[in-house]
Amino acid sequence: MDFELQRIIEMALREDIGTGDITTQATVDPQIVCRAELVAKEDFVLAGIDVAAAVFAQLDSSVAFERLTSDGQQVRRGEVLAWLKGPAQALLQGERVALNLLQRMSGIATQTARFVIEVQGTAATVVDTRKTMPGLRSLDKYAVRVGGGTNHRTALYDGVLIKENHIVAAGGIATAIERARRRAPHTLKIEVETTTLDEVAEAIAAGADIILLDNMTLDQLREAVTLIGGRALAEASGGVNLETIREIAETGVNLISVGALTHSSRAVDISLLFQS
Amino acid sequence: MDFELQRIIEMALREDIGTGDITTQATVDPQIVCRAELVAKEDFVLAGIDVAAAVFAQLDSSVAFERLTSDGQQVRRGEVLAWLKGPAQALLQGERVALNLLQRMSGIATQTARFVIEVQGTAATVVDTRKTMPGLRSLDKYAVRVGGGTNHRTALYDGVLIKENHIVAAGGIATAIERARRRAPHTLKIEVETTTLDEVAEAIAAGADIILLDNMTLDQLREAVTLIGGRALAEASGGVNLETIREIAETGVNLISVGALTHSSRAVDISLLFQS
Amino acid sequence: MDFELQRIIEMALREDIGTGDITTQATVDPQIVCRAELVAKEDFVLAGIDVAAAVFAQLDSSVAFERLTSDGQQVRRGEVLAWLKGPAQALLQGERVALNLLQRMSGIATQTARFVIEVQGTAATVVDTRKTMPGLRSLDKYAVRVGGGTNHRTALYDGVLIKENHIVAAGGIATAIERARRRAPHTLKIEVETTTLDEVAEAIAAGADIILLDNMTLDQLREAVTLIGGRALAEASGGVNLETIREIAETGVNLISVGALTHSSRAVDISLLFQS
Amino acid sequence: MDFELQRIIEMALREDIGTGDITTQATVDPQIVCRAELVAKEDFVLAGIDVAAAVFAQLDSSVAFERLTSDGQQVRRGEVLAWLKGPAQALLQGERVALNLLQRMSGIATQTARFVIEVQGTAATVVDTRKTMPGLRSLDKYAVRVGGGTNHRTALYDGVLIKENHIVAAGGIATAIERARRRAPHTLKIEVETTTLDEVAEAIAAGADIILLDNMTLDQLREAVTLIGGRALAEASGGVNLETIREIAETGVNLISVGALTHSSRAVDISLLFQS
Amino acid sequence: MDFELQRIIEMALREDIGTGDITTQATVDPQIVCRAELVAKEDFVLAGIDVAAAVFAQLDSSVAFERLTSDGQQVRRGEVLAWLKGPAQALLQGERVALNLLQRMSGIATQTARFVIEVQGTAATVVDTRKTMPGLRSLDKYAVRVGGGTNHRTALYDGVLIKENHIVAAGGIATAIERARRRAPHTLKIEVETTTLDEVAEAIAAGADIILLDNMTLDQLREAVTLIGGRALAEASGGVNLETIREIAETGVNLISVGALTHSSRAVDISLLFQS
Amino acid sequence: MDFELQRIIEMALREDIGTGDITTQATVDPQIVCRAELVAKEDFVLAGIDVAAAVFAQLDSSVAFERLTSDGQQVRRGEVLAWLKGPAQALLQGERVALNLLQRMSGIATQTARFVIEVQGTAATVVDTRKTMPGLRSLDKYAVRVGGGTNHRTALYDGVLIKENHIVAAGGIATAIERARRRAPHTLKIEVETTTLDEVAEAIAAGADIILLDNMTLDQLREAVTLIGGRALAEASGGVNLETIREIAETGVNLISVGALTHSSRAVDISLLFQS
């Protein structure tokens, strides 16, 4: 995560500080050192505490950041996540960027955890999608893992997912799969999107490794799982929310991909409180 | 918005495509040209149609993108936002990035419009905050404007906002304001955060141009507005949501800043449908 | 390949031209237009003709580049690969970069084709490795495909290959595979390196998708293939050269990875001849 | 070499690690520390040991890298080049990049040394060309120096070399030289390419500082050297290999430029062996 | 100033060192350590001593840089500004870049101080303009502050200055101001350029916060100040030099903007003397 | 100059426009097209007209820029340098950057021309130094050429100039020259700085190609020229200004390097006048 994390923090700090924090430079003496604490203002699953630490470290290596919690932990409203001590200028300048990142990441982890809890006891795994925030995908996907989910492919370059339009362009499921097997690295499984049981059958016959069952009814999902019979992984997608995921999981699918983990998660509420 | 837009689109495309869209390269002939349409899957205020166009233009200059709607327009479920025609490979590769950006921007505009409607008929203006998505602030702020809101300062470099911790560090409101006036460019107004009426009085006496009334009750807000008496702009913040904003606006404040416009907006649902 | 190609060409041109081609600027009038041809000085498999064209296009969009051959074609000594026409300054400045790239890529394609011919009629596929030229991997891997080979994983981020040291660190093949299955995206197959038949058996039992048979004798390879019995892909590596690859292929392995395709290929000889 | 080295290492690590080493992250505990040694698998002239060290240092500053050899040393098969100790994750992630660079650089140094030995006792110096690997020229040229060769100009910006096409464009050798003398910095010598003795005579008359004798026979070279008579440096090029270089050197030329030092050198074999 | 400073130093060092300091590498042993001192060769106001230190720190963290003076100090010819000790190679390579930056910054501070002295005792403040050196604006503006001046807006993104052409395009002063008030962040004051007293009156009526009085005579300036009557800040510009600024200041304007602070300042003379 | 020019213009535009020209966006309708002219406000030698054109072209490719003058031309006060026509927003946003660059470049060309005129009729050439504006060296050096001067080495990477400290570190002039000849590319001449006639003699004896005569009196310069006797180029430096350069030139030196060409040139006055 290193290179990406470095890029993201630098991008975020440049965006927010640019040619300088005018207010802080004008009003706060560079010699003033102060303490502050990161405090949870609601209950959530923490994700990104190292990212927050890295924001301040990049601004001023003399800032001390003492973690009192760690990623994946369920924190309670009022809980102190970390103590900071360092130049007041650095704490003031890094505050917003650190919070913006930490609040989003924890929001995703918390949202993911809710979905994961729903499928407990079933065979299904909750996976993310590419519906992430442009530029922040590596953090979004990390937060999903922290929340107990697992990652689907990172991007277009590291997974084969043959969708309806690829099938149309290739002239059929079989041709599309055959082309992918011949041209894609042999280290990648081949996943095919299907919307009917006929397509599922066709995909199995053509040797797909994973079958995406898109927007199917619960009945269709059950039939598809039976049809697949363990010869491929079954992944459900479409219309997944906290109300529907349990039923979907109980159809026997192996994976359920949920765009809502990342495209619409709510930032949790966290404050940086300065100690007077 | 040009330089930022270019940077964001390149960042997003590199993140998603990287060394190449394996599936499309393997299954879709480069010569195939197709048509597709961007379709609204729910009602919302559109923002970012030019951004979506720019994503495809950057991928392949031969993609035609015909806008049928424009930013700021209230679109209906099922409405076609734009027609595209171009190499199937380019349409498939740009789809996710274009949707991720367009869905977020429209989500922010839609959310902003809801708040703006609530304050209609009052003197209050809805303004955004720095609680934006790291790396995407210029798009987030543009979407707020599209939704009818107005922008607060862009970042730490283009506005003076003296917060509690600056005041503590400077040794009081008067000193902090005096320092800011002396050291910040004369082209910037000076805004001061207050939490009590005493602080409001102190800020006015010291000549603040804008007074941020943070987390005050409706009664306090009303008193603060009276106290200020037009000598400075009054900006309310804290605890603002769709239920509370009308009452806050009716206290007579000039501005209401709302973090929720950008930190927790939901992506609206939009599809790119390929025409067979 | 677009983003990478653009980055590579810009990097190469900056490296070679920097603050300017002193000789050309001093001696050649900017108005002079000339013609030149790319000529093969030996027999080889062409790869990179579009890369060469892109070098000149980036330098000066007025350069015309007419391809007379295309990638994958076996060209003969003396054959004209392409005609160029444009400002003499641009042709002179782009010459070395275009040739350096084209000569390397064609060298790799030619070398790959030799290996591919050797395994014809067997079930084995020739695949590349990560022993590519730092910074040029996307071109190296493209050239392998042009030569008839197929690509192994692109990098560490898009494939799981559990090597000896991972196994030691994880405490055994079974644990390593189990961890990878749980933590890596489900879209990736799991490949495990083995050096003995016992390890092969262990890997199969643990459900490996691909088994790398490293530095095994022909007898061992044959036994491994039998042992695997189609339950996983068998990939041979180590000690592979033009003398040995046929025998290796005849053991029945599915894949043979060859570092020599990219780490030690010889640049083929190509000239840019100016027409007087 | 600093800025270039930093750029190259970062480029190479990003290319190979990107969003993360999936296998290592999944299977190796971040706390595990291990030792490894870089071992020569054949005899060669070492070049790049500091580059290898810098690769690991950039990945994780806690990796200890103890050099047992130094650049320019003739190492033997089985010789340990360096000891490493550090987090297993860092050693596994840096292995390929470090080896790819070290193997190429040592390959160039070894190849150069072979040419240099051939000309011992003559007045000739072995120099490189611009036929280097795009993006890696600074390392390629350093390796040539390590192997006992000397560098020709780095690029188009730091040397004047008037080739046939410049002469044609300028309308003759004399005009081209005169233009270069007038327009290029006076700190650069002026080199002119010639293919006949008449051209050599013309170049001398026009005051060339260095005369490139391209693709001449041994007899022609001898005559050219006589003709030049010490008034300029004589540089031979074309058709130079290990079989021909001695004879060429004995013609009395001052310099022999050899593209093969860098365009077709073979990577030497080096392993990183982990200690269990 | 951090991000900008880092960018500028890296840019300057790359520009001057590029692929390496040939002379130093060829003639100076890397082990040689030496001492040197930065010495003023004339009287001036120092600005940039930390920038000079940062240049050497970036080149080689082992260079010791002991400041004997600090920014804003009036130094005398012959005065030693700082002591350096470190590898001779690093001192030689950083010398020119450090001096180029330090000499320019001190030149600006010195020039600014001359203007500031002239207006002492009046109400006027000396402010800079956007006539700075492209790429170095943050350093130019810092040097102005060191010299006792204050900064106007940094750039087009952080201040509203409605010039003649904006007025023409908007169709009048009142419309232009009204549009700016509605569309620009409320944290920015609105400044309007005027050239006649009528325009001044119009700008006041429209509620401008700052009125730029461009190229007015002393009489006009006096009348304008009277007309404005404290309702806005009055800023004079045009035709300002050391001969005219006092009279301009005495008209009662609040601010005088001076392009000459940065567009034509003379570099002061400073040497880096090596100790033998 | 291409790559550098592109980098400089992008850097300058980002610096000045950043997240957007607030004033123009708020007050000027994007559809408004206007005309403007670049006008000389004093007499000077023009340099940079293509740079100014490139600034607007990069902002908006629809801006028409018609050159009425060309670089190197002596222009008169009031002369129109170019006509522009395009979107008012683009003209307003590019104005300052275009002028800042054009005014500096023309200032350097004008200053250089003054020095060049002084040496007319002598054998001396006016050359620049590395005392250029950090980040803008390529433009500074181009402007020197436009003014009739010639360029010294571009940077540390493309010329050998052995200064006093190199000599001390190497242990003498002879050793330093010998090391440079052995280690630097043979395409570079070797220049040595001297301050006494003894050093001149030593440098000649050691075979220096260029001898820098630093801060010598006119008598010393004359003697040095005699001593050198055409065996090397003689370059004078130190204490060169418009009053002294003629006498220095008449001593017979070949080159006179003048830091003042670039380190303290005054920006000439140019306006962009909009046509109503």
Coordinates of C-alpha atoms in Angstrom, one line a residue, chain C residues 51-240:
Chain C
V51 CA 6.0 2.4 -31.1
A52 CA 8.4 3.7 -33.6
A53 CA 5.6 5.7 -35.3
A54 CA 4.5 7.1 -31.9
V55 CA 8.1 8.4 -31.2
F56 CA 8.1 10.5 -34.3
A57 CA 4.4 11.6 -33.8
Q58 CA 5.2 12.8 -30.3
L59 CA 8.2 14.8 -31.6
D60 CA 6.4 16.5 -34.4
S61 CA 2.8 15.7 -35.5
S62 CA 3.7 16.7 -39.1
V63 CA 5.8 13.6 -39.6
A64 CA 4.2 11.2 -41.9
F65 CA 4.9 7.5 -41.1
E66 CA 3.7 5.0 -43.6
R67 CA 3.8 1.3 -42.3
L68 CA 4.8 -1.2 -45.0
T69 CA 4.9 -4.1 -42.5
S70 CA 3.1 -5.0 -39.3
D71 CA 4.0 -6.5 -36.0
G72 CA 4.4 -10.3 -36.0
Q73 CA 5.5 -10.4 -39.6
Q74 CA 8.8 -12.2 -40.4
V75 CA 10.8 -9.6 -42.3
R76 CA 13.9 -10.2 -44.5
R77 CA 17.2 -8.4 -44.6
G78 CA 16.8 -5.4 -46.8
E79 CA 13.1 -5.1 -46.4
V80 CA 11.7 -1.6 -46.0
L81 CA 9.6 -1.5 -42.8
A82 CA 8.2 2.0 -43.1
W83 CA 8.5 5.2 -45.0
L84 CA 8.9 8.5 -43.1
K85 CA 8.5 12.1 -44.4
G86 CA 8.8 15.2 -42.3
P87 CA 11.1 17.9 -41.0
A88 CA 14.7 16.7 -41.1
Q89 CA 15.1 18.0 -37.5
A90 CA 12.4 15.7 -36.2
L91 CA 13.6 12.7 -38.1
L92 CA 17.2 13.2 -36.8
Q93 CA 16.1 13.7 -33.2
G94 CA 13.8 10.7 -33.0
E95 CA 16.0 8.3 -34.9
R96 CA 17.9 6.8 -32.0
V97 CA 15.0 6.4 -29.6
A98 CA 12.8 4.9 -32.2
L99 CA 15.5 2.4 -33.2
N100 CA 16.5 1.5 -29.6
L101 CA 12.9 0.6 -28.9
L102 CA 12.1 -1.1 -32.2
Q103 CA 15.4 -3.1 -32.2
R104 CA 14.8 -4.4 -28.6
M105 CA 11.2 -5.3 -29.2
S106 CA 11.9 -7.1 -32.5
G107 CA 14.8 -8.9 -30.8
I108 CA 12.4 -10.2 -28.1
A109 CA 9.8 -11.2 -30.6
T110 CA 12.4 -13.0 -32.7
Q111 CA 13.8 -14.8 -29.7
T112 CA 10.3 -15.8 -28.6
A113 CA 9.4 -17.1 -32.0
R114 CA 12.4 -19.4 -31.9
F115 CA 11.2 -21.0 -28.6
V116 CA 7.6 -21.2 -29.8
I117 CA 8.6 -23.1 -33.0
E118 CA 10.5 -25.6 -30.9
V119 CA 7.4 -26.6 -28.9
Q120 CA 5.0 -26.8 -31.9
G121 CA 3.0 -30.0 -31.8
T122 CA 3.2 -30.3 -28.1
A123 CA 0.7 -29.1 -25.5
A124 CA 3.1 -26.6 -24.0
T125 CA 2.8 -22.9 -24.2
V126 CA 5.9 -20.6 -23.9
V127 CA 5.4 -17.9 -21.2
D128 CA 7.6 -15.0 -20.1
T129 CA 8.8 -14.0 -16.6
R130 CA 9.3 -10.8 -14.6
K131 CA 13.0 -10.7 -15.8
T132 CA 12.2 -7.8 -18.1
M133 CA 13.9 -4.5 -18.5
P134 CA 13.0 -2.1 -15.6
G135 CA 10.7 0.5 -17.0
L136 CA 9.9 -1.3 -20.2
R137 CA 8.0 -4.3 -19.0
S138 CA 4.8 -3.5 -20.9
L139 CA 6.7 -3.3 -24.2
D140 CA 8.7 -6.4 -23.4
K141 CA 5.6 -8.4 -22.7
Y142 CA 3.9 -7.1 -25.8
A143 CA 6.8 -8.2 -27.8
V144 CA 6.6 -11.7 -26.3
R145 CA 3.0 -11.9 -27.4
V146 CA 3.9 -10.7 -30.9
G147 CA 6.5 -13.5 -31.1
G148 CA 3.9 -16.1 -30.3
G149 CA 4.5 -16.5 -26.5
T150 CA 1.9 -15.7 -23.8
N151 CA 2.4 -13.6 -20.7
H152 CA 2.7 -14.8 -17.2
R153 CA 1.5 -12.4 -14.5
T154 CA 2.5 -8.8 -15.3
A155 CA 3.8 -8.0 -11.8
L156 CA 3.5 -8.8 -8.1
Y157 CA 0.1 -7.1 -8.0
D158 CA -1.8 -9.3 -10.5
G159 CA -0.9 -12.9 -9.7
V160 CA -0.3 -15.2 -6.9
L161 CA 2.9 -17.2 -7.1
I162 CA 3.9 -18.8 -3.8
K163 CA 7.7 -19.4 -3.9
E164 CA 9.9 -21.3 -1.6
N165 CA 10.5 -18.4 0.7
H166 CA 6.8 -17.7 1.1
I167 CA 6.3 -21.3 2.0
V168 CA 9.0 -21.2 4.6
A169 CA 7.6 -17.9 6.0
A170 CA 4.0 -19.3 6.1
G171 CA 5.1 -22.6 7.7
G172 CA 4.2 -25.0 4.8
I173 CA 2.6 -25.3 1.5
A174 CA -0.9 -25.9 2.8
T175 CA -0.9 -22.9 5.1
A176 CA 0.5 -20.7 2.4
I177 CA -2.2 -21.8 -0.1
E178 CA -5.0 -21.4 2.5
R179 CA -3.8 -17.9 3.4
A180 CA -3.6 -16.9 -0.3
R181 CA -7.1 -18.3 -1.0
R182 CA -8.5 -16.4 1.9
R183 CA -6.8 -13.0 1.4
A184 CA -6.2 -12.7 -2.4
P185 CA -9.0 -11.7 -4.8
H186 CA -11.0 -14.8 -5.8
T187 CA -10.3 -13.8 -9.4
L188 CA -6.7 -15.0 -9.2
K189 CA -5.5 -18.5 -9.5
I190 CA -3.0 -19.8 -7.0
E191 CA 0.3 -20.9 -8.2
V192 CA 2.9 -22.7 -6.1
E193 CA 6.5 -23.3 -6.7
T194 CA 7.7 -26.9 -6.1
T195 CA 11.1 -28.6 -6.4
T196 CA 10.2 -32.2 -5.4
L197 CA 7.4 -34.6 -6.2
D198 CA 6.4 -34.6 -2.5
E199 CA 5.9 -30.9 -2.7
V200 CA 3.9 -31.4 -5.9
A201 CA 1.6 -33.8 -4.1
E202 CA 1.2 -31.5 -1.2
A203 CA 0.3 -28.6 -3.5
I204 CA -2.3 -30.6 -5.3
A205 CA -3.8 -31.8 -2.0
A206 CA -4.0 -28.2 -0.9
G207 CA -5.8 -27.2 -4.1
A208 CA -3.2 -25.2 -6.0
D209 CA -4.4 -24.1 -9.4
I210 CA -1.0 -24.0 -11.0
I211 CA 2.1 -25.9 -10.0
L212 CA 5.5 -24.5 -10.9
L213 CA 8.0 -27.3 -11.4
D214 CA 11.3 -25.6 -10.8
N215 CA 14.6 -27.0 -12.1
M216 CA 13.3 -30.6 -12.3
T217 CA 14.8 -33.3 -14.5
L218 CA 12.9 -34.6 -17.4
D219 CA 12.0 -37.7 -15.5
Q220 CA 10.7 -35.6 -12.6
L221 CA 8.7 -33.5 -14.9
R222 CA 7.1 -36.5 -16.4
E223 CA 6.2 -37.9 -13.0
A224 CA 4.9 -34.6 -11.9
V225 CA 2.6 -34.3 -14.8
T226 CA 1.3 -37.8 -14.1
L227 CA 0.9 -37.0 -10.5
I228 CA -1.0 -33.8 -11.2
G229 CA -3.3 -35.6 -13.6
G230 CA -5.0 -32.5 -14.9
R231 CA -6.1 -31.2 -11.6
A232 CA -3.8 -28.2 -12.0
L233 CA -1.8 -26.6 -14.7
A234 CA 1.8 -27.8 -14.8
E235 CA 4.5 -25.1 -15.5
A236 CA 8.2 -26.0 -16.0
S237 CA 10.9 -23.5 -15.3
G238 CA 14.7 -23.4 -15.0
G239 CA 17.4 -24.5 -17.4
V240 CA 15.2 -23.8 -20.3

